[in-house]
Amino acid sequence: MEWFNVGRIVNTHGIRGELRILSTTDFEEERFAVGTKLAAFKKNDSKPTWITIGSSRRHKNFILVTFEGMENFNLVEPFKEGMLKVTIDQLADDELEENEFYHFEIVDCEVFSEEGERIGIVTEILETGANDVWEIQAQGGKKHYIPYIEDVVKEIDVDNKKIIIHVMDGLL
């Protein structure tokens, strides 16, 4: 089964079974809503425990959640430093806008100029606030940083893992 990270379990919080989650998803409200089912992976364990979110609230840079039926520190402590994940089927429920993609769809795509010259492969996506910036690894090890904006990114074909960009002066 293919898994996608939605949050890292950083620590426990208090004695009532709350866990401090560092979100790694753009769909925070949906992912951590009360009643949502997620797969919780304990640190160094590849077998998931299916949990249901019992409560959820924002606290500073974290989301504090409880798991239904585990409202006790001792029951959730083993999940500390673990991960919360969803399956690819659960992603299908998300409402992506036009020209919105999951990071996993963009990473590993080959990037070409409009003239057909191969520039490299997307290795990472950096969230800068205004727009995402794609790190592209060129042959020979050089890295390029491409802003995900309409003026630059002209075509995205996630099925064939191919992206066409307009190379502006000074971009590369």
N, CA, C and O of each residue as an XYZ file, in Angstrom:
688
protein
N       0.842     -1.185      0.000
C       0.000      0.000      0.000
C       0.885      1.246      0.000
O       1.946      1.272      0.625
N       0.432      2.270     -0.707
C       1.197      3.517     -0.793
C       0.695      4.498      0.264
O      -0.504      4.758      0.361
N       1.622      5.040      1.056
C       1.287      5.934      2.162
C       1.805      7.341      1.906
O       2.834      7.523      1.256
N       1.089      8.335      2.419
C       1.501      9.731      2.304
C       1.436     10.377      3.681
O       0.418     10.299      4.368
N       2.538     11.015      4.074
C       2.615     11.654      5.384
C       1.689     12.855      5.454
O       1.628     13.654      4.520
N       0.966     12.982      6.566
C       0.160     14.176      6.797
C       0.587     14.887      8.080
O       0.217     16.039      8.309
N       1.373     14.192      8.921
C       1.833     14.851     10.137
C       2.847     14.012     10.886
O       2.834     12.783     10.831
N       3.726     14.709     11.588
C       4.717     14.046     12.420
C       4.299     14.213     13.879
O       3.995     15.322     14.318
N       4.285     13.117     14.625
C       3.922     13.167     16.042
C       5.180     13.574     16.808
O       6.086     12.768     17.016
N       5.216     14.827     17.217
C       6.418     15.393     17.814
C       6.559     14.973     19.272
O       7.651     14.635     19.727
N       5.433     14.998     20.008
C       5.516     14.724     21.431
C       4.114     14.528     21.991
O       3.116     14.712     21.294
N       4.058     14.150     23.269
C       2.778     14.132     23.963
C       2.550     15.526     24.527
O       3.474     16.339     24.573
N       1.308     15.809     24.961
C       0.983     17.128     25.506
C       0.015     16.905     26.667
O      -1.144     16.549     26.457
N       0.493     17.116     27.877
C      -0.364     16.928     29.050
C      -0.568     15.455     29.370
O       0.131     14.588     28.845
N      -1.559     15.180     30.258
C      -1.784     13.809     30.727
C      -3.047     13.178     30.157
O      -3.331     12.013     30.433
N      -3.819     13.938     29.357
C      -5.092     13.425     28.861
C      -4.989     12.809     27.462
O      -5.995     12.668     26.766
N      -3.774     12.444     27.056
C      -3.630     11.736     25.793
C      -3.528     12.620     24.566
O      -3.680     12.135     23.444
N      -3.272     13.913     24.754
C      -3.106     14.770     23.578
C      -1.716     14.550     22.984
O      -0.743     14.326     23.705
N      -1.646     14.619     21.672
C      -0.377     14.506     20.957
C      -0.131     15.783     20.189
O      -1.060     16.374     19.640
N       1.119     16.211     20.149
C       1.518     17.414     19.426
C       1.940     17.001     18.020
O       2.904     16.256     17.844
N       1.206     17.491     17.020
C       1.425     17.110     15.621
C       2.009     18.282     14.852
O       1.512     19.405     14.941
N       3.074     18.014     14.090
C       3.608     18.990     13.147
C       3.036     18.602     11.789
O       3.417     17.585     11.209
N       2.123     19.418     11.293
C       1.402     19.087     10.061
C       2.311     19.136      8.843
O       3.160     20.020      8.731
N       2.132     18.180      7.925
C       2.863     18.189      6.657
C       1.875     18.129      5.499
O       2.205     17.618      4.429
N       0.660     18.648      5.705
C      -0.376     18.598      4.683
C      -0.942     19.985      4.416
O      -0.940     20.850      5.292
N      -1.425     20.185      3.202
C      -2.122     21.429      2.866
C      -3.589     21.359      3.257
O      -4.305     22.356      3.166
N      -4.046     20.180      3.696
C      -5.456     19.968      4.001
C      -5.645     19.727      5.498
O      -6.276     18.752      5.906
N      -5.087     20.633      6.315
C      -5.094     20.457      7.769
C      -6.489     20.273      8.346
O      -6.728     19.342      9.115
N      -7.416     21.161      7.975
C      -8.757     21.095      8.566
C      -9.415     19.749      8.316
O     -10.023     19.178      9.220
N      -9.297     19.234      7.087
C      -9.915     17.954      6.756
C      -9.166     16.794      7.412
O      -9.791     15.888      7.963
N      -7.839     16.814      7.357
C      -7.030     15.693      7.854
C      -7.180     15.472      9.344
O      -7.215     14.333      9.808
N      -7.269     16.575     10.107
C      -7.266     16.458     11.564
C      -8.631     16.779     12.169
O      -8.727     17.084     13.357
N      -9.686     16.713     11.356
C     -11.046     16.947     11.850
C     -11.475     15.774     12.736
O     -11.067     14.634     12.515
N     -12.299     16.071     13.737
C     -12.826     15.030     14.613
C     -13.562     13.996     13.761
O     -14.377     14.348     12.908
N     -13.266     12.720     14.003
C     -13.913     11.637     13.261
C     -13.108     11.126     12.077
O     -13.454     10.101     11.489
N     -12.035     11.832     11.720
C     -11.201     11.411     10.592
C     -10.378     10.190     10.970
O      -9.822     10.117     12.066
N     -10.304      9.225     10.048
C      -9.485      8.033     10.271
C      -8.117      8.238      9.623
O      -8.021      8.632      8.461
N      -7.062      7.967     10.390
C      -5.688      8.074      9.910
C      -4.916      6.826     10.340
O      -5.308      6.114     11.264
N      -3.818      6.588      9.645
C      -2.922      5.502     10.043
C      -1.798      6.109     10.871
O      -1.089      7.004     10.411
N      -1.641      5.617     12.093
C      -0.574      6.094     12.976
C       0.543      5.055     12.973
O       0.320      3.879     13.260
N       1.733      5.509     12.646
C       2.908      4.630     12.620
C       3.799      4.983     13.799
O       4.222      6.131     13.934
N       4.087      4.011     14.651
C       5.024      4.239     15.744
C       6.420      4.345     15.155
O       6.687      3.831     14.069
N       7.311      5.015     15.881
C       8.690      5.178     15.423
C       9.293      3.799     15.129
O       9.152      2.881     15.937
N       9.956      3.649     13.995
C      10.618      2.406     13.574
C       9.659      1.222     13.438
O      10.063      0.075     13.628
N       8.392      1.494     13.109
C       7.426      0.408     12.922
C       6.739      0.618     11.573
O       6.263      1.716     11.284
N       6.685     -0.414     10.758
C       6.078     -0.270      9.432
C       4.618     -0.718      9.424
O       3.961     -0.666      8.384
N       4.109     -1.155     10.568
C       2.721     -1.619     10.644
C       1.859     -0.506     11.256
O       2.126     -0.065     12.374
N       0.820     -0.046     10.525
C       0.018      1.067     11.039
C      -0.994      0.626     12.095
O      -1.437     -0.523     12.115
N      -1.344      1.558     12.963
C      -2.480      1.415     13.859
C      -3.519      2.405     13.350
O      -3.258      3.607     13.320
N      -4.697      1.922     12.947
C      -5.735      2.833     12.459
C      -6.369      3.534     13.647
O      -6.825      2.886     14.588
N      -6.396      4.847     13.603
C      -6.948      5.649     14.697
C      -8.014      6.588     14.135
O      -8.064      6.849     12.933
N      -8.861      7.088     15.029
C      -9.860      8.097     14.683
C      -9.577      9.320     15.545
O      -9.370      9.200     16.752
N      -9.569     10.487     14.930
C      -9.310     11.732     15.658
C     -10.481     11.991     16.611
O     -11.633     12.083     16.188
N     -10.163     12.106     17.906
C     -11.192     12.346     18.924
C     -11.382     13.824     19.221
O     -12.500     14.277     19.469
N     -10.286     14.575     19.195
C     -10.360     16.027     19.366
C      -9.184     16.629     18.619
O      -8.177     15.965     18.375
N      -9.328     17.902     18.260
C      -8.297     18.558     17.469
C      -8.355     20.058     17.731
O      -9.427     20.661     17.700
N      -7.187     20.656     17.989
C      -7.138     22.111     18.164
C      -5.751     22.612     17.823
O      -4.762     21.889     17.946
N      -5.694     23.868     17.389
C      -4.432     24.490     17.025
C      -3.773     25.012     18.295
O      -4.447     25.552     19.172
N      -2.442     24.850     18.396
C      -1.700     25.374     19.540
C      -0.314     25.790     19.040
O       0.528     24.940     18.750
N      -0.083     27.106     18.940
C       1.164     27.641     18.391
C       1.401     27.064     16.987
O       0.530     27.188     16.125
N       2.563     26.436     16.740
C       2.844     25.881     15.404
C       2.375     24.448     15.249
O       2.675     23.804     14.244
N       1.636     23.934     16.236
C       1.252     22.527     16.225
C      -0.253     22.365     16.188
O      -1.010     23.317     16.379
N      -0.665     21.139     15.938
C      -2.058     20.751     16.092
C      -2.060     19.727     17.217
O      -1.294     18.763     17.186
N      -2.917     19.933     18.209
C      -3.030     18.985     19.318
C      -4.237     18.098     19.048
O      -5.351     18.589     18.861
N      -4.008     16.792     19.028
C      -5.098     15.852     18.762
C      -5.130     14.776     19.844
O      -4.132     14.496     20.509
N      -6.318     14.182     19.995
C      -6.434     12.948     20.766
C      -6.952     11.886     19.818
O      -7.607     12.191     18.822
N      -6.654     10.638     20.137
C      -7.179      9.510     19.386
C      -8.371      8.965     20.174
O      -8.291      8.814     21.393
N      -9.474      8.668     19.484
C     -10.654      8.110     20.145
C     -10.274      6.864     20.929
O      -9.570      5.988     20.426
N     -10.746      6.797     22.163
C     -10.492      5.628     22.997
C      -9.107      5.583     23.615
O      -8.774      4.630     24.320
N      -8.291      6.605     23.358
C      -6.923      6.629     23.913
C      -6.680      7.950     24.643
O      -5.634      8.576     24.471
N      -7.654      8.373     25.459
C      -7.532      9.665     26.139
C      -6.711      9.529     27.418
O      -7.159      9.907     28.501
N      -5.502      8.983     27.276
C      -4.642      8.761     28.421
C      -3.190      8.788     27.942
O      -2.851      8.194     26.918
N      -2.356      9.474     28.684
C      -0.939      9.623     28.324
C      -0.273      8.270     28.024
O       0.447      8.140     27.034
N      -0.513      7.273     28.874
C       0.157      5.978     28.716
C      -0.216      5.256     27.423
O       0.589      4.500     26.879
N      -1.430      5.486     26.929
C      -1.870      4.823     25.697
C      -1.266      5.451     24.442
O      -1.042      4.758     23.450
N      -1.001      6.767     24.481
C      -0.499      7.451     23.275
C       1.017      7.648     23.282
O       1.612      7.937     22.243
N       1.631      7.493     24.433
C       3.084      7.707     24.553
C       3.889      6.885     23.538
O       4.877      7.396     23.010
N       3.503      5.620     23.238
C       4.273      4.842     22.254
C       4.279      5.445     20.842
O       5.129      5.085     20.027
N       3.345      6.353     20.544
C       3.279      6.956     19.204
C       4.224      8.146     19.058
O       4.411      8.656     17.953
N       4.824      8.594     20.170
C       5.727      9.745     20.140
C       6.828      9.517     19.107
O       7.411      8.435     19.044
N       7.110     10.535     18.300
C       8.114     10.517     17.219
C       7.688      9.628     16.046
O       8.514      9.257     15.212
N       6.412      9.294     15.988
C       5.884      8.517     14.862
C       5.323      9.427     13.790
O       5.562     10.635     13.795
N       4.569      8.834     12.864
C       3.995      9.583     11.739
C       2.510      9.280     11.623
O       2.054      8.193     11.978
N       1.756     10.262     11.117
C       0.363     10.055     10.736
C       0.319     10.070      9.220
O       0.875     10.965      8.584
N      -0.348      9.071      8.639
C      -0.357      8.934      7.180
C      -1.751      8.629      6.667
O      -2.631      8.206      7.416
N      -1.934      8.854      5.355
C      -3.166      8.484      4.661
C      -2.801      7.624      3.457
O      -1.654      7.599      3.009
N      -3.801      6.926      2.952
C      -3.602      6.114      1.750
C      -3.911      6.957      0.522
O      -4.486      8.040      0.630
N      -3.529      6.460     -0.632
C      -3.819      7.170     -1.886
C      -5.321      7.304     -2.100
O      -5.769      8.278     -2.704
N      -6.111      6.340     -1.613
C      -7.575      6.426     -1.739
C      -8.123      7.618     -0.966
O      -9.060      8.277     -1.415
N      -7.538      7.893      0.197
C      -8.000      9.026      0.993
C      -7.669     10.356      0.312
O      -8.374     11.345      0.511
N      -6.607     10.382     -0.484
C      -6.255     11.618     -1.209
C      -7.308     11.955     -2.251
O      -7.529     13.127     -2.556
N      -7.955     10.939     -2.798
C      -8.929     11.147     -3.870
C     -10.102     12.019     -3.412
O     -10.799     12.604     -4.241
N     -10.322     12.107     -2.097
C     -11.426     12.913     -1.576
C     -11.110     14.407     -1.560
O     -12.020     15.225     -1.427
N      -9.839     14.772     -1.694
C      -9.441     16.183     -1.620
C      -9.923     16.940     -2.845
O      -9.948     16.414     -3.957
N     -10.302     18.181     -2.610
C     -10.751     19.046     -3.699
C      -9.573     19.928     -4.132
O      -9.370     21.010     -3.580
N      -8.804     19.466     -5.114
C      -7.702     20.281     -5.622
C      -8.251     21.276     -6.629
O      -9.091     20.936     -7.462
N      -7.771     22.498     -6.546
C      -8.144     23.520     -7.526
C      -7.389     23.230     -8.828
O      -6.462     22.421     -8.860
N      -7.808     23.906     -9.890
C      -7.088     23.785    -11.159
C      -5.656     24.277    -10.940
O      -5.446     25.252    -10.218
N      -4.683     23.625    -11.544
C      -3.263     23.952    -11.396
C      -2.734     23.747     -9.978
O      -1.716     24.335     -9.613
N      -3.411     22.917     -9.170
C      -2.888     22.527     -7.868
C      -2.518     21.056     -7.937
O      -3.235     20.249     -8.529
N      -1.392     20.717     -7.327
C      -0.905     19.343     -7.371
C      -0.370     18.954     -6.006
O       0.012     19.810     -5.208
N      -0.345     17.656     -5.746
C       0.326     17.166     -4.555
C       1.825     17.226     -4.805
O       2.275     17.107     -5.945
N       2.596     17.410     -3.741
C       4.052     17.437     -3.882
C       4.564     16.142     -4.507
O       5.462     16.175     -5.349
N       3.997     14.995     -4.101
C       4.496     13.722     -4.636
C       4.267     13.609     -6.140
O       4.954     12.837     -6.809
N       3.313     14.366     -6.684
C       3.083     14.324     -8.128
C       4.146     15.115     -8.887
O       4.461     14.793    -10.032
N       4.693     16.141     -8.256
C       5.662     17.033     -8.906
C       7.095     16.523     -8.733
O       7.891     16.559     -9.671
N       7.417     16.043     -7.511
C       8.777     15.545     -7.251
C       9.053     14.360     -8.181
O       8.186     13.512     -8.392
N      10.253     14.310     -8.728
C      10.716     13.299     -9.689
C      10.248     13.546    -11.125
O      10.520     12.730    -12.005
N       9.555     14.650    -11.373
C       9.197     14.992    -12.752
C      10.442     15.529    -13.463
O      11.277     16.202    -12.858
N      10.551     15.219    -14.758
C      11.634     15.780    -15.581
C      11.200     17.156    -16.066
O      10.045     17.358    -16.442
N      12.130     18.091    -16.055
C      11.828     19.465    -16.455
C      12.562     19.782    -17.752
O      13.759     19.532    -17.891
N      11.802     20.346    -18.706
C      12.336     20.709    -20.019
C      12.017     22.164    -20.317
O      11.021     22.705    -19.835
N      12.883     22.798    -21.127
C      12.584     24.150    -21.611
C      11.554     24.037    -22.731
O      11.301     22.945    -23.241
N      10.961     25.165    -23.110
C       9.995     25.171    -24.216
C      10.643     24.697    -25.513
O       9.962     24.212    -26.417
N      11.971     24.842    -25.596
C      12.697     24.412    -26.795
C      13.029     22.920    -26.756
O      13.613     22.393    -27.703
N      12.661     22.233    -25.664
C      12.897     20.796    -25.577
C      14.193     20.397    -24.896
O      14.521     19.211    -24.849
N      14.942     21.364    -24.366
C      16.202     21.056    -23.684
C      15.900     20.544    -22.276
O      15.132     21.157    -21.536
N      16.518     19.402    -21.908
C      16.301     18.828    -20.581
C      17.069     19.650    -19.554
O      18.273     19.865    -19.690
N      16.352     20.112    -18.515
C      16.971     20.950    -17.500
C      17.341     20.126    -16.267
O      18.387     20.357    -15.659
N      16.495     19.173    -15.898
C      16.786     18.340    -14.734
C      15.536     17.705    -14.172
O      14.514     17.602    -14.849
N      15.632     17.275    -12.906
C      14.532     16.589    -12.235
C      14.181     17.347    -10.958
O      15.070     17.783    -10.227
N      12.877     17.506    -10.690
C      12.426     18.164     -9.464
C      12.749     17.238     -8.287
O      12.278     16.102     -8.235
N      13.563     17.739     -7.334
C      13.965     16.918     -6.190
C      13.277     17.343     -4.896
O      13.154     16.551     -3.962
N      12.828     18.596     -4.848
C      12.211     19.078     -3.617
C      11.324     20.270     -3.923
O      11.539     20.986     -4.901
N      10.318     20.477     -3.069
C       9.445     21.639     -3.190
C       9.572     22.444     -1.910
O       9.341     21.935     -0.813
N       9.943     23.708     -2.063
C      10.115     24.605     -0.919
C       8.903     25.528     -0.853
O       8.558     26.181     -1.838
N       8.258     25.580      0.312
C       7.099     26.460      0.481
C       7.597     27.787      1.030
O       8.039     27.870      2.175
N       7.521     28.828      0.199
C       8.081     30.128      0.587
C       7.027     31.114      1.059
O       7.363     32.197      1.538
N       5.765     30.755      0.929
C       4.701     31.682      1.326
C       3.989     32.222      0.106
O       2.833     31.880     -0.143
N       4.673     33.072     -0.664
C       4.045     33.670     -1.844
C       3.735     32.595     -2.892
O       2.614     32.507     -3.393
N       4.729     31.792     -3.210
C       4.551     30.685     -4.157
C       5.588     29.620     -3.828
O       6.614     29.900     -3.209
N       5.301     28.394     -4.255
C       6.276     27.329     -4.044
C       7.467     27.527     -4.965
O       7.345     28.122     -6.035
N       8.615     27.026     -4.545
C       9.826     27.047     -5.365
C      10.278     25.603     -5.519
O      10.414     24.874     -4.536
N      10.508     25.200     -6.758
C      10.916     23.828     -7.042
C      12.429     23.760     -7.176
O      13.026     24.533     -7.926
N      13.050     22.834     -6.447
C      14.480     22.594     -6.573
C      14.656     21.559     -7.677
O      14.078     20.473     -7.631
N      15.467     21.917     -8.670
C      15.698     21.037     -9.814
C      17.167     20.651     -9.856
O      18.049     21.510     -9.879
N      17.417     19.354     -9.865
C      18.777     18.818     -9.922
C      19.121     18.587    -11.398
O      18.499     17.763    -12.068
N      20.114     19.320    -11.889
C      20.554     19.163    -13.273
C      21.612     18.062    -13.349
O      22.213     17.693    -12.340
N      21.830     17.545    -14.560
C      22.930     16.599    -14.737
C      24.210     17.329    -14.380
O      24.368     18.503    -14.714
N      25.119     16.655    -13.710
C      26.342     17.305    -13.271
C      26.228     17.859    -11.857
O      27.197     18.392    -11.317
N      25.041     17.735    -11.254
C      24.895     18.096     -9.847
C      24.438     19.509     -9.544
O      24.081     19.801     -8.402
N      24.438     20.406    -10.542
C      24.028     21.789    -10.294
C      22.538     21.827     -9.942
O      21.737     21.072    -10.494
N      22.179     22.726     -9.006
C      20.778     22.870     -8.618
C      20.224     24.186     -9.139
O      20.895     25.218     -9.111
N      18.988     24.126     -9.613
C      18.274     25.330    -10.056
C      17.037     25.473     -9.185
O      16.480     24.480     -8.718
N      16.611     26.700     -8.971
C      15.404     26.960     -8.190
C      14.410     27.697     -9.075
O      14.669     28.809     -9.533
N      13.271     27.059     -9.306
C      12.270     27.567    -10.238
C      11.013     27.952     -9.456
O      10.463     27.118     -8.737
N      10.546     29.203     -9.583
C       9.300     29.559     -8.896
C       8.102     28.927     -9.617
O       8.049     28.915    -10.847
N       7.151     28.408     -8.849
C       5.937     27.857     -9.459
C       4.970     29.013     -9.700
O       4.062     29.271     -8.909
N       5.197     29.703    -10.824
C       4.336     30.818    -11.237
C       3.997     30.637    -12.716
O       4.712     29.966    -13.459
N       2.886     31.254    -13.119
C       2.384     31.111    -14.493
C       3.396     31.539    -15.549
O       3.473     30.927    -16.615
N       4.176     32.589    -15.263
C       5.147     33.096    -16.236
C       6.245     32.074    -16.539
O       6.842     32.104    -17.615
N       6.513     31.164    -15.585
C       7.610     30.213    -15.748
C       7.101     28.815    -16.101
O       7.513     28.244    -17.110
N       6.217     28.266    -15.283
C       5.736     26.888    -15.488
C       4.594     26.911    -16.509
O       3.517     27.448    -16.252
N       4.863     26.314    -17.671
C       3.902     26.383    -18.773
C       3.029     25.136    -18.899
O       1.870     25.233    -19.303
N       3.571     23.972    -18.560
C       2.812     22.732    -18.747
C       3.264     21.701    -17.718
O       4.460     21.507    -17.502
N       2.282     21.037    -17.081
C       2.585     19.974    -16.121
C       1.810     18.733    -16.543
O       0.583     18.753    -16.635
N       2.543     17.656    -16.798
C       1.940     16.380    -17.165
C       2.373     15.365    -16.106
O       3.411     14.717    -16.241
N       1.554     15.235    -15.040
C       1.960     14.365    -13.932
C       1.935     12.894    -14.331
O       2.694     12.093    -13.784
N       1.074     12.529    -15.275
C       1.009     11.123    -15.709
C       2.314     10.679    -16.355
O       2.767      9.554    -16.144
N       2.920     11.569    -17.146
C       4.183     11.241    -17.816
C       5.392     11.839    -17.100
O       6.514     11.769    -17.600
N       5.152     12.435    -15.913
C       6.231     13.016    -15.098
C       7.074     14.003    -15.904
O       8.303     13.933    -15.895
N       6.392     14.935    -16.612
C       7.081     15.888    -17.483
C       6.534     17.299    -17.255
O       5.324     17.517    -17.201
N       7.467     18.250    -17.123
C       7.108     19.655    -16.919
C       7.842     20.500    -17.950
O       9.033     20.308    -18.192
N       7.116     21.438    -18.554
C       7.706     22.380    -19.526
C       7.737     23.752    -18.856
O       6.735     24.212    -18.309
N       8.915     24.404    -18.909
C       9.020     25.749    -18.337
C       9.530     26.743    -19.377
O      10.196     26.382    -20.347
N       9.192     27.997    -19.138
C       9.728     29.105    -19.936
C      10.985     29.588    -19.212
O      10.910     30.032    -18.066
N      12.121     29.505    -19.868
C      13.385     29.918    -19.245
C      13.582     31.409    -19.482
O      13.998     31.833    -20.560
N      13.275     32.198    -18.451
C      13.453     33.654    -18.533
C      14.950     33.963    -18.372
O      15.707     33.137    -17.861
N      15.363     35.146    -18.807
C      16.750     35.570    -18.614
C      17.100     35.525    -17.133
O      16.361     36.051    -16.302
N      18.224     34.898    -16.801
C      18.707     34.844    -15.434
C      18.054     33.788    -14.559
O      18.382     33.680    -13.377
N      17.127     32.997    -15.123
C      16.437     31.999    -14.308
C      17.345     30.856    -13.894
O      17.300     30.407    -12.749
N      18.171     30.383    -14.819
C      19.006     29.225    -14.515
C      20.433     29.654    -14.151
O      21.279     28.806    -13.864
